[in-house]
mmCIF file of C-alpha atoms in Angstrom:
data_model
loop_
_atom_site.group_PDB
_atom_site.id
_atom_site.type_symbol
_atom_site.label_atom_id
_atom_site.label_comp_id
_atom_site.label_asym_id
_atom_site.label_seq_id
_atom_site.Cartn_x
_atom_site.Cartn_y
_atom_site.Cartn_z
ATOM 1 C CA MET A 1 0.034 -0.022 0.015
ATOM 2 C CA GLN A 2 2.719 2.286 1.043
ATOM 3 C CA LYS A 3 4.880 1.557 -2.170
ATOM 4 C CA SER A 4 1.712 2.118 -4.245
ATOM 5 C CA ARG A 5 1.304 5.478 -2.822
ATOM 6 C CA ARG A 6 5.008 6.346 -3.438
ATOM 7 C CA ARG A 7 4.763 5.213 -7.032
ATOM 8 C CA CYS A 8 1.578 7.277 -7.500
ATOM 9 C CA LEU A 9 3.300 10.443 -5.961
ATOM 10 C CA SER A 10 6.334 10.006 -8.067
ATOM 11 C CA ALA A 11 4.121 9.702 -11.319
ATOM 12 C CA THR A 12 2.242 12.799 -10.362
ATOM 13 C CA LEU A 13 5.496 14.786 -9.650
ATOM 14 C CA LEU A 14 6.933 13.497 -12.978
ATOM 15 C CA THR A 15 3.711 14.657 -14.910
ATOM 16 C CA LEU A 16 3.827 18.077 -13.079
ATOM 17 C CA GLY A 17 7.566 18.488 -14.084
ATOM 18 C CA LEU A 18 6.923 17.723 -17.630
ATOM 19 C CA SER A 19 4.048 20.056 -17.748
ATOM 20 C CA LEU A 20 5.968 22.826 -16.238
ATOM 21 C CA GLY A 21 8.889 22.146 -18.553
ATOM 22 C CA LEU A 22 6.620 22.234 -21.526
ATOM 23 C CA TRP A 23 4.869 25.472 -20.271
ATOM 24 C CA ALA A 24 8.293 27.119 -19.666
ATOM 25 C CA THR A 25 9.392 26.134 -23.224
ATOM 26 C CA ALA A 26 6.244 27.662 -24.617
ATOM 27 C CA LEU A 27 6.974 31.005 -22.861
ATOM 28 C CA PRO A 28 8.325 33.606 -25.287
ATOM 29 C CA VAL A 29 11.956 34.325 -24.637
ATOM 30 C CA GLN A 30 12.724 38.104 -23.848
ATOM 31 C CA ALA A 31 14.349 39.533 -26.975
ATOM 32 C CA ALA A 32 17.420 41.595 -26.566
ATOM 33 C CA GLU A 33 17.045 45.351 -27.078
ATOM 34 C CA LYS A 34 18.930 46.159 -30.334
ATOM 35 C CA ILE A 35 21.077 49.382 -30.316
ATOM 36 C CA THR A 36 23.505 50.759 -32.705
ATOM 37 C CA ILE A 37 26.727 52.557 -31.678
ATOM 38 C CA SER A 38 28.552 54.997 -33.782
ATOM 39 C CA ALA A 39 32.279 55.771 -33.104
ATOM 40 C CA LEU A 40 35.808 55.996 -34.529
ATOM 41 C CA THR A 41 38.210 53.009 -34.211
ATOM 42 C CA PHE A 42 40.395 54.863 -31.813
ATOM 43 C CA VAL A 43 41.830 53.547 -28.579
ATOM 44 C CA SER A 44 39.754 56.280 -26.987
ATOM 45 C CA SER A 45 36.653 54.231 -27.902
ATOM 46 C CA SER A 46 38.056 51.182 -25.954
ATOM 47 C CA PRO A 47 35.252 51.023 -23.316
ATOM 48 C CA LEU A 48 32.810 50.368 -26.325
ATOM 49 C CA PHE A 49 34.786 47.392 -27.467
ATOM 50 C CA ILE A 50 35.553 45.936 -23.995
ATOM 51 C CA ALA A 51 31.853 46.025 -23.048
ATOM 52 C CA GLN A 52 31.011 44.123 -26.248
ATOM 53 C CA ASP A 53 33.610 41.465 -25.951
ATOM 54 C CA ARG A 54 33.280 40.944 -22.280
ATOM 55 C CA GLY A 55 29.409 40.596 -22.527
ATOM 56 C CA TYR A 56 28.480 43.683 -20.559
ATOM 57 C CA TYR A 57 25.939 44.906 -23.081
ATOM 58 C CA ALA A 58 24.410 41.390 -23.116
ATOM 59 C CA ASP A 59 24.211 41.299 -19.409
ATOM 60 C CA GLU A 60 21.969 44.410 -19.714
ATOM 61 C CA GLY A 61 19.870 42.743 -22.437
ATOM 62 C CA LEU A 62 21.315 44.749 -25.254
ATOM 63 C CA GLU A 63 22.315 43.571 -28.728
ATOM 64 C CA VAL A 64 24.924 45.842 -30.305
ATOM 65 C CA GLU A 65 25.755 46.770 -33.840
ATOM 66 C CA PHE A 66 28.612 49.073 -34.449
ATOM 67 C CA LYS A 67 28.925 51.874 -37.151
ATOM 68 C CA PHE A 68 32.472 53.209 -37.632
ATOM 69 C CA PHE A 69 33.415 56.379 -39.261
ATOM 70 C CA ARG A 70 36.538 58.161 -40.283
ATOM 71 C CA ALA A 71 35.840 61.528 -38.757
ATOM 72 C CA ALA A 72 33.933 62.758 -35.447
ATOM 73 C CA GLN A 73 31.288 64.880 -37.295
ATOM 74 C CA PRO A 74 29.541 61.983 -39.044
ATOM 75 C CA VAL A 75 29.181 60.193 -35.640
ATOM 76 C CA ALA A 76 27.146 63.100 -34.213
ATOM 77 C CA VAL A 77 25.040 63.246 -37.561
ATOM 78 C CA SER A 78 24.295 59.544 -37.247
ATOM 79 C CA ILE A 79 22.713 59.993 -33.723
ATOM 80 C CA ALA A 80 20.889 63.183 -34.726
ATOM 81 C CA SER A 81 19.324 61.537 -37.713
ATOM 82 C CA GLY A 82 18.230 58.337 -36.003
ATOM 83 C CA ASP A 83 20.694 56.076 -37.770
ATOM 84 C CA ALA A 84 22.312 55.203 -34.481
ATOM 85 C CA ASP A 85 21.421 55.295 -30.860
ATOM 86 C CA PHE A 86 24.583 56.066 -29.057
ATOM 87 C CA GLY A 87 27.900 57.960 -30.052
ATOM 88 C CA VAL A 88 31.244 58.249 -28.630
ATOM 89 C CA THR A 89 33.690 60.685 -30.153
ATOM 90 C CA ALA A 90 35.466 64.000 -29.921
ATOM 91 C CA PHE A 91 33.335 67.205 -29.378
ATOM 92 C CA THR A 92 33.143 69.376 -32.654
ATOM 93 C CA GLY A 93 31.413 72.543 -33.756
ATOM 94 C CA GLY A 94 28.987 70.656 -35.768
ATOM 95 C CA PHE A 95 28.210 68.432 -32.682
ATOM 96 C CA TYR A 96 27.575 71.510 -30.560
ATOM 97 C CA ASN A 97 25.334 73.041 -33.287
ATOM 98 C CA LEU A 98 23.260 69.773 -33.477
ATOM 99 C CA ALA A 99 22.980 69.644 -29.659
ATOM 100 C CA GLY A 100 21.907 73.266 -29.477
ATOM 101 C CA LYS A 101 19.054 72.503 -31.763
ATOM 102 C CA GLY A 102 17.755 69.805 -29.274
ATOM 103 C CA ALA A 103 18.770 66.786 -31.306
ATOM 104 C CA LEU A 104 21.585 65.374 -28.974
ATOM 105 C CA LYS A 105 22.206 64.900 -25.193
ATOM 106 C CA VAL A 106 25.682 64.406 -23.678
ATOM 107 C CA ILE A 107 25.339 61.773 -20.919
ATOM 108 C CA GLY A 108 28.897 60.891 -20.089
ATOM 109 C CA ALA A 109 32.572 61.128 -20.827
ATOM 110 C CA GLN A 110 34.806 59.714 -23.380
ATOM 111 C CA SER A 111 38.460 60.464 -23.026
ATOM 112 C CA ARG A 112 40.014 63.692 -22.008
ATOM 113 C CA GLU A 113 43.440 65.286 -22.201
ATOM 114 C CA GLU A 114 44.766 64.834 -18.548
ATOM 115 C CA PRO A 115 48.266 65.759 -17.388
ATOM 116 C CA GLY A 116 50.610 62.819 -17.403
ATOM 117 C CA TYR A 117 48.526 60.739 -19.995
ATOM 118 C CA ASN A 118 49.689 61.209 -23.550
ATOM 119 C CA PHE A 119 46.824 60.977 -26.177
ATOM 120 C CA SER A 120 46.764 63.730 -28.898
ATOM 121 C CA ALA A 121 50.226 64.419 -30.362
ATOM 122 C CA TYR A 122 51.486 67.403 -32.267
ATOM 123 C CA ILE A 123 53.165 65.947 -35.226
ATOM 124 C CA ALA A 124 55.549 67.574 -37.667
ATOM 125 C CA SER A 125 56.512 66.351 -41.217
ATOM 126 C CA ASN A 126 60.057 65.078 -41.585
ATOM 127 C CA GLN A 127 60.789 68.085 -43.861
ATOM 128 C CA ALA A 128 59.460 70.625 -41.375
ATOM 129 C CA TYR A 129 61.250 69.043 -38.532
ATOM 130 C CA ASP A 130 64.633 68.949 -40.449
ATOM 131 C CA ALA A 131 63.954 72.727 -41.032
ATOM 132 C CA GLY A 132 63.690 73.394 -37.295
ATOM 133 C CA PHE A 133 60.028 72.840 -36.467
ATOM 134 C CA ASP A 134 60.758 70.807 -33.358
ATOM 135 C CA SER A 135 58.222 72.245 -30.767
ATOM 136 C CA PRO A 136 54.610 73.589 -30.678
ATOM 137 C CA GLU A 137 56.029 77.117 -29.899
ATOM 138 C CA LYS A 138 57.188 77.250 -33.548
ATOM 139 C CA PHE A 139 53.833 76.775 -35.056
ATOM 140 C CA PRO A 140 53.640 80.425 -36.450
ATOM 141 C CA GLY A 141 54.188 80.361 -40.178
ATOM 142 C CA LYS A 142 53.449 76.595 -40.454
ATOM 143 C CA SER A 143 50.530 74.689 -42.082
ATOM 144 C CA LEU A 144 48.346 72.253 -40.142
ATOM 145 C CA GLY A 145 46.177 69.646 -41.817
ATOM 146 C CA MET A 146 42.838 68.762 -39.964
ATOM 147 C CA THR A 147 39.613 67.134 -40.994
ATOM 148 C CA GLN A 148 37.534 70.347 -41.115
ATOM 149 C CA LYS A 149 36.840 73.656 -39.440
ATOM 150 C CA GLY A 150 35.147 73.184 -36.168
ATOM 151 C CA SER A 151 36.811 69.728 -35.640
ATOM 152 C CA SER A 152 38.475 68.792 -32.504
ATOM 153 C CA PHE A 153 41.663 69.427 -34.138
ATOM 154 C CA HIS A 154 40.747 72.899 -34.948
ATOM 155 C CA LEU A 155 39.884 73.451 -31.306
ATOM 156 C CA MET A 156 43.127 72.035 -30.132
ATOM 157 C CA ILE A 157 45.214 74.270 -32.262
ATOM 158 C CA GLY A 158 42.996 77.166 -31.229
ATOM 159 C CA MET A 159 43.485 76.376 -27.626
ATOM 160 C CA LEU A 160 47.317 76.018 -28.010
ATOM 161 C CA ALA A 161 47.405 79.353 -29.964
ATOM 162 C CA GLU A 162 45.730 81.167 -27.084
ATOM 163 C CA LYS A 163 47.906 79.329 -24.469
ATOM 164 C CA LEU A 164 51.186 80.439 -26.268
ATOM 165 C CA GLY A 165 49.799 83.875 -27.340
ATOM 166 C CA ILE A 166 50.019 83.023 -31.011
ATOM 167 C CA ASP A 167 47.618 84.661 -33.486
ATOM 168 C CA LEU A 168 45.647 81.795 -34.910
ATOM 169 C CA ASP A 169 45.854 83.517 -38.340
ATOM 170 C CA GLU A 170 49.639 82.820 -38.459
ATOM 171 C CA ILE A 171 49.036 79.033 -38.819
ATOM 172 C CA GLN A 172 47.650 77.983 -42.149
ATOM 173 C CA LEU A 173 44.782 75.604 -41.639
ATOM 174 C CA LYS A 174 44.001 73.085 -44.262
ATOM 175 C CA SER A 175 40.743 71.072 -44.323
ATOM 176 C CA LEU A 176 41.471 67.607 -45.515
ATOM 177 C CA GLU A 177 38.078 65.814 -44.624
ATOM 178 C CA LYS A 178 39.400 62.486 -43.222
ATOM 179 C CA VAL A 179 42.042 61.187 -40.992
ATOM 180 C CA PRO A 180 43.624 59.127 -43.595
ATOM 181 C CA ASN A 181 44.020 62.146 -45.798
ATOM 182 C CA MET A 182 45.807 63.840 -42.846
ATOM 183 C CA ILE A 183 48.025 60.883 -42.559
ATOM 184 C CA GLY A 184 48.868 60.931 -46.321
ATOM 185 C CA ALA A 185 49.533 64.626 -46.177
ATOM 186 C CA ILE A 186 52.099 64.437 -43.330
ATOM 187 C CA LYS A 187 53.922 61.629 -44.921
ATOM 188 C CA SER A 188 54.338 63.552 -48.204
ATOM 189 C CA GLY A 189 55.143 66.902 -46.667
ATOM 190 C CA GLN A 190 52.073 68.466 -48.091
ATOM 191 C CA VAL A 191 51.485 70.011 -44.689
ATOM 192 C CA ASP A 192 53.902 70.918 -41.962
ATOM 193 C CA SER A 193 51.873 69.345 -39.082
ATOM 194 C CA ILE A 194 48.863 67.504 -37.957
ATOM 195 C CA ILE A 195 47.319 66.511 -34.691
ATOM 196 C CA LEU A 196 46.345 62.792 -34.103
ATOM 197 C CA PRO A 197 45.857 60.232 -31.362
ATOM 198 C CA ALA A 198 49.053 58.718 -30.004
ATOM 199 C CA HIS A 199 48.415 55.161 -31.514
ATOM 200 C CA ILE A 200 48.723 56.681 -34.945
ATOM 201 C CA ALA A 201 51.419 59.253 -34.019
ATOM 202 C CA THR A 202 53.742 56.755 -32.528
ATOM 203 C CA LYS A 203 53.424 54.495 -35.503
ATOM 204 C CA LEU A 204 54.211 57.268 -37.931
ATOM 205 C CA GLU A 205 57.312 58.240 -35.686
ATOM 206 C CA ARG A 206 58.361 54.510 -35.454
ATOM 207 C CA ASP A 207 58.078 54.125 -39.272
ATOM 208 C CA GLY A 208 60.097 57.146 -39.834
ATOM 209 C CA SER A 209 57.186 59.052 -41.425
ATOM 210 C CA ALA A 210 56.898 62.023 -39.250
ATOM 211 C CA ARG A 211 58.124 63.296 -35.833
ATOM 212 C CA ILE A 212 56.231 63.798 -32.519
ATOM 213 C CA ILE A 213 57.021 67.424 -31.186
ATOM 214 C CA GLY A 214 54.831 67.616 -28.169
ATOM 215 C CA TRP A 215 51.462 66.487 -26.516
ATOM 216 C CA VAL A 216 48.150 68.309 -26.081
ATOM 217 C CA GLN A 217 47.938 67.306 -22.378
ATOM 218 C CA GLN A 218 51.138 69.321 -21.749
ATOM 219 C CA TYR A 219 49.678 72.513 -22.984
ATOM 220 C CA THR A 220 45.873 72.372 -22.807
ATOM 221 C CA PRO A 221 44.180 69.651 -20.865
ATOM 222 C CA TYR A 222 40.434 69.453 -21.684
ATOM 223 C CA GLN A 223 37.480 67.247 -22.005
ATOM 224 C CA LEU A 224 38.145 65.921 -25.414
ATOM 225 C CA GLY A 225 35.001 63.753 -26.086
ATOM 226 C CA GLY A 226 31.727 62.542 -24.674
ATOM 227 C CA LEU A 227 29.263 59.838 -24.691
ATOM 228 C CA PHE A 228 25.990 60.872 -26.191
ATOM 229 C CA THR A 229 22.416 59.766 -27.397
ATOM 230 C CA SER A 230 19.399 61.489 -29.040
ATOM 231 C CA THR A 231 17.140 63.537 -27.119
ATOM 232 C CA ARG A 232 14.366 61.218 -28.221
ATOM 233 C CA ASN A 233 16.157 58.186 -26.555
ATOM 234 C CA VAL A 234 16.420 60.048 -23.185
ATOM 235 C CA GLU A 235 12.774 60.983 -23.286
ATOM 236 C CA GLU A 236 11.346 57.789 -24.713
ATOM 237 C CA ARG A 237 13.741 55.039 -23.902
ATOM 238 C CA ARG A 238 15.375 55.970 -20.634
ATOM 239 C CA ASP A 239 15.616 52.407 -19.507
ATOM 240 C CA VAL A 240 17.674 51.566 -22.501
ATOM 241 C CA VAL A 241 20.025 54.537 -22.048
ATOM 242 C CA GLU A 242 20.528 53.598 -18.319
ATOM 243 C CA ARG A 243 21.440 49.946 -19.309
ATOM 244 C CA PHE A 244 23.841 51.181 -21.987
ATOM 245 C CA VAL A 245 25.496 53.566 -19.408
ATOM 246 C CA ARG A 246 25.999 50.827 -16.894
ATOM 247 C CA ALA A 247 27.753 48.536 -19.581
ATOM 248 C CA TYR A 248 29.914 51.469 -20.508
ATOM 249 C CA GLN A 249 30.917 52.222 -16.983
ATOM 250 C CA ARG A 250 31.783 48.662 -16.245
ATOM 251 C CA ALA A 251 34.019 48.706 -19.214
ATOM 252 C CA ALA A 252 35.512 52.083 -18.375
ATOM 253 C CA ALA A 253 36.334 50.833 -14.967
ATOM 254 C CA ASP A 254 38.118 47.804 -16.637
ATOM 255 C CA TYR A 255 40.148 50.150 -18.846
ATOM 256 C CA ALA A 256 41.193 52.364 -16.062
ATOM 257 C CA ALA A 257 42.302 49.474 -13.902
ATOM 258 C CA ALA A 258 44.453 48.341 -16.851
ATOM 259 C CA PHE A 259 45.798 51.354 -18.560
ATOM 260 C CA MET A 260 45.817 54.213 -16.029
ATOM 261 C CA GLN A 261 48.143 52.833 -13.368
ATOM 262 C CA VAL A 262 51.402 54.590 -12.483
ATOM 263 C CA ASP A 263 54.436 53.637 -10.348
ATOM 264 C CA ALA A 264 55.989 55.604 -7.556
ATOM 265 C CA SER A 265 57.767 57.937 -10.000
ATOM 266 C CA GLY A 266 54.691 58.673 -12.024
ATOM 267 C CA GLU A 267 55.541 56.337 -14.924
ATOM 268 C CA ARG A 268 52.561 54.537 -16.368
ATOM 269 C CA VAL A 269 52.771 50.677 -15.780
ATOM 270 C CA PHE A 270 51.003 48.018 -17.642
ATOM 271 C CA GLY A 271 50.334 44.517 -16.060
ATOM 272 C CA GLU A 272 48.129 41.576 -16.456
ATOM 273 C CA LYS A 273 44.918 43.474 -16.856
ATOM 274 C CA ALA A 274 46.214 45.554 -19.598
ATOM 275 C CA GLU A 275 47.531 42.458 -21.314
ATOM 276 C CA ALA A 276 44.161 40.887 -21.128
ATOM 277 C CA LEU A 277 42.473 43.930 -22.681
ATOM 278 C CA ILE A 278 45.033 44.618 -25.532
ATOM 279 C CA PRO A 279 43.747 41.902 -27.884
ATOM 280 C CA ILE A 280 40.239 43.287 -27.836
ATOM 281 C CA ILE A 281 41.393 46.840 -28.548
ATOM 282 C CA GLU A 282 43.792 45.586 -31.165
ATOM 283 C CA LYS A 283 40.862 43.674 -32.899
ATOM 284 C CA TYR A 284 38.824 46.870 -33.360
ATOM 285 C CA THR A 285 41.473 49.413 -33.844
ATOM 286 C CA LYS A 286 44.037 47.326 -35.930
ATOM 287 C CA THR A 287 46.571 48.924 -33.596
ATOM 288 C CA LYS A 288 49.748 47.134 -32.351
ATOM 289 C CA PRO A 289 50.239 46.624 -28.633
ATOM 290 C CA ALA A 290 53.103 48.959 -28.311
ATOM 291 C CA SER A 291 51.058 51.754 -29.802
ATOM 292 C CA ILE A 292 48.018 50.998 -27.635
ATOM 293 C CA LYS A 293 50.258 51.303 -24.492
ATOM 294 C CA ALA A 294 52.167 54.424 -25.799
ATOM 295 C CA GLY A 295 48.804 56.259 -26.274
ATOM 296 C CA ALA A 296 46.092 54.904 -24.119
ATOM 297 C CA PRO A 297 44.324 58.093 -23.127
ATOM 298 C CA PHE A 298 42.850 59.109 -19.708
ATOM 299 C CA ILE A 299 39.304 57.789 -19.538
ATOM 300 C CA ASP A 300 37.443 58.444 -16.392
ATOM 301 C CA PRO A 301 36.501 55.089 -14.735
ATOM 302 C CA GLN A 302 32.985 56.316 -13.999
ATOM 303 C CA GLY A 303 32.355 58.149 -17.330
ATOM 304 C CA ARG A 304 32.279 61.456 -15.417
ATOM 305 C CA LEU A 305 32.588 64.740 -17.476
ATOM 306 C CA LYS A 306 34.641 67.785 -16.765
ATOM 307 C CA VAL A 307 31.497 69.897 -17.456
ATOM 308 C CA GLN A 308 33.171 73.413 -17.330
ATOM 309 C CA SER A 309 35.418 72.361 -20.202
ATOM 310 C CA ILE A 310 32.407 71.903 -22.323
ATOM 311 C CA HIS A 311 31.194 75.355 -21.703
ATOM 312 C CA ASP A 312 34.674 76.687 -22.397
ATOM 313 C CA GLN A 313 34.758 74.905 -25.782
ATOM 314 C CA VAL A 314 31.420 76.327 -26.870
ATOM 315 C CA ALA A 315 32.415 79.764 -25.917
ATOM 316 C CA TRP A 316 35.645 79.435 -27.986
ATOM 317 C CA MET A 317 33.702 78.059 -31.015
ATOM 318 C CA GLN A 318 30.989 80.843 -30.676
ATOM 319 C CA ALA A 319 33.866 83.322 -30.779
ATOM 320 C CA GLN A 320 35.184 81.873 -33.983
ATOM 321 C CA GLY A 321 31.776 81.928 -35.611
ATOM 322 C CA LEU A 322 31.623 78.166 -35.607
ATOM 323 C CA VAL A 323 28.726 77.602 -33.126
ATOM 324 C CA ALA A 324 25.488 79.566 -32.978
ATOM 325 C CA LYS A 325 25.412 82.191 -30.288
ATOM 326 C CA ASP A 326 22.373 80.787 -28.676
ATOM 327 C CA VAL A 327 23.814 77.210 -28.072
ATOM 328 C CA ASP A 328 23.924 76.687 -24.202
ATOM 329 C CA PRO A 329 25.661 73.599 -22.894
ATOM 330 C CA ALA A 330 23.136 73.581 -19.870
ATOM 331 C CA GLY A 331 20.459 72.576 -22.434
ATOM 332 C CA PHE A 332 22.155 69.635 -23.854
ATOM 333 C CA VAL A 333 24.423 68.205 -20.943
ATOM 334 C CA ASP A 334 22.346 65.767 -19.148
ATOM 335 C CA LEU A 335 23.966 64.834 -15.755
ATOM 336 C CA SER A 336 21.346 62.434 -14.470
ATOM 337 C CA PHE A 337 22.616 59.194 -15.804
ATOM 338 C CA ILE A 338 26.043 59.258 -13.972
ATOM 339 C CA GLU A 339 26.728 60.579 -10.414
ATOM 340 C CA GLY A 340 29.647 62.815 -9.396
ATOM 341 C CA HIS A 341 30.504 64.750 -12.579
ATOM 342 C CA LEU A 342 33.435 67.296 -12.309
ATOM 343 C CA ASP A 343 33.751 70.999 -12.566
ATOM 344 C CA VAL A 344 30.106 71.603 -12.801
ATOM 345 C CA PRO A 345 29.261 75.201 -13.201
ATOM 346 C CA THR A 346 27.275 76.780 -10.294
ATOM 347 C CA ASN A 347 25.358 79.427 -12.220
#
């Protein structure tokens, strides 16, 4: 009698288990939210790549597609037009004009020029260097190739000119549209100088194609780039934005732990954590490990912005006629997704 009851109970439990299994199988699986990220394949975009390869987006229920560009401005345009959901790149005049019209929201930081961390290099052609152009102080009378007016390169040379008391008109600015064109122009001596990230600059110097004559961080530290999305995403898909930011912050913390360590003398050191991340960065940027280490920029481990720097950049570009006078950073910098932003204006 007892055995019969046990057999009956076992059969009942088995039937219930099978029923629950079939019911669970029939339930629809929650589909991952698809998002598109626009960026440049620079080392400064590393947290994006780390978050993808370490599964941080997937952990947040996000399925990512990347769109890569050759200049910063198209990244901003892709977000404003709705072709992509998130962008990470340097700030430009075009970006600020789009943001000022209500199309974009800055929600976090990309890299910044921070003392002690080389990223953007002033580069001289071999011909110009041999003729004595061996420091940024000697820019007057020289030509500089850049993508376009209002680009981050334009801003960097403008800030340098102000820092050194140089009239910007003394430097011949040449718009070359794309980074590959800048590289070709410096190699051939068509321009005397360019400004580019260290992973490109160090390769040019190592190959004997050009010479590094200084670093932007030594002269004009500033908030170089940001993490941004569309105003529509902030208003209508806030949960998706929050999930993306969390994944990005995890990756930024990994990057900082690997590439922003210094020894007692202030020299940067790279250990096992850096070695673990280099293959990921190399895969996306096509940059050799030595160049990644030589020019890994400062990236805030929490994605925090230096907000006053953005206000200063807009003011400079407005003075140059590159950004509309009515553009106010307070209207497009959204500090609500990340805590503890730095240098926040009080007025």
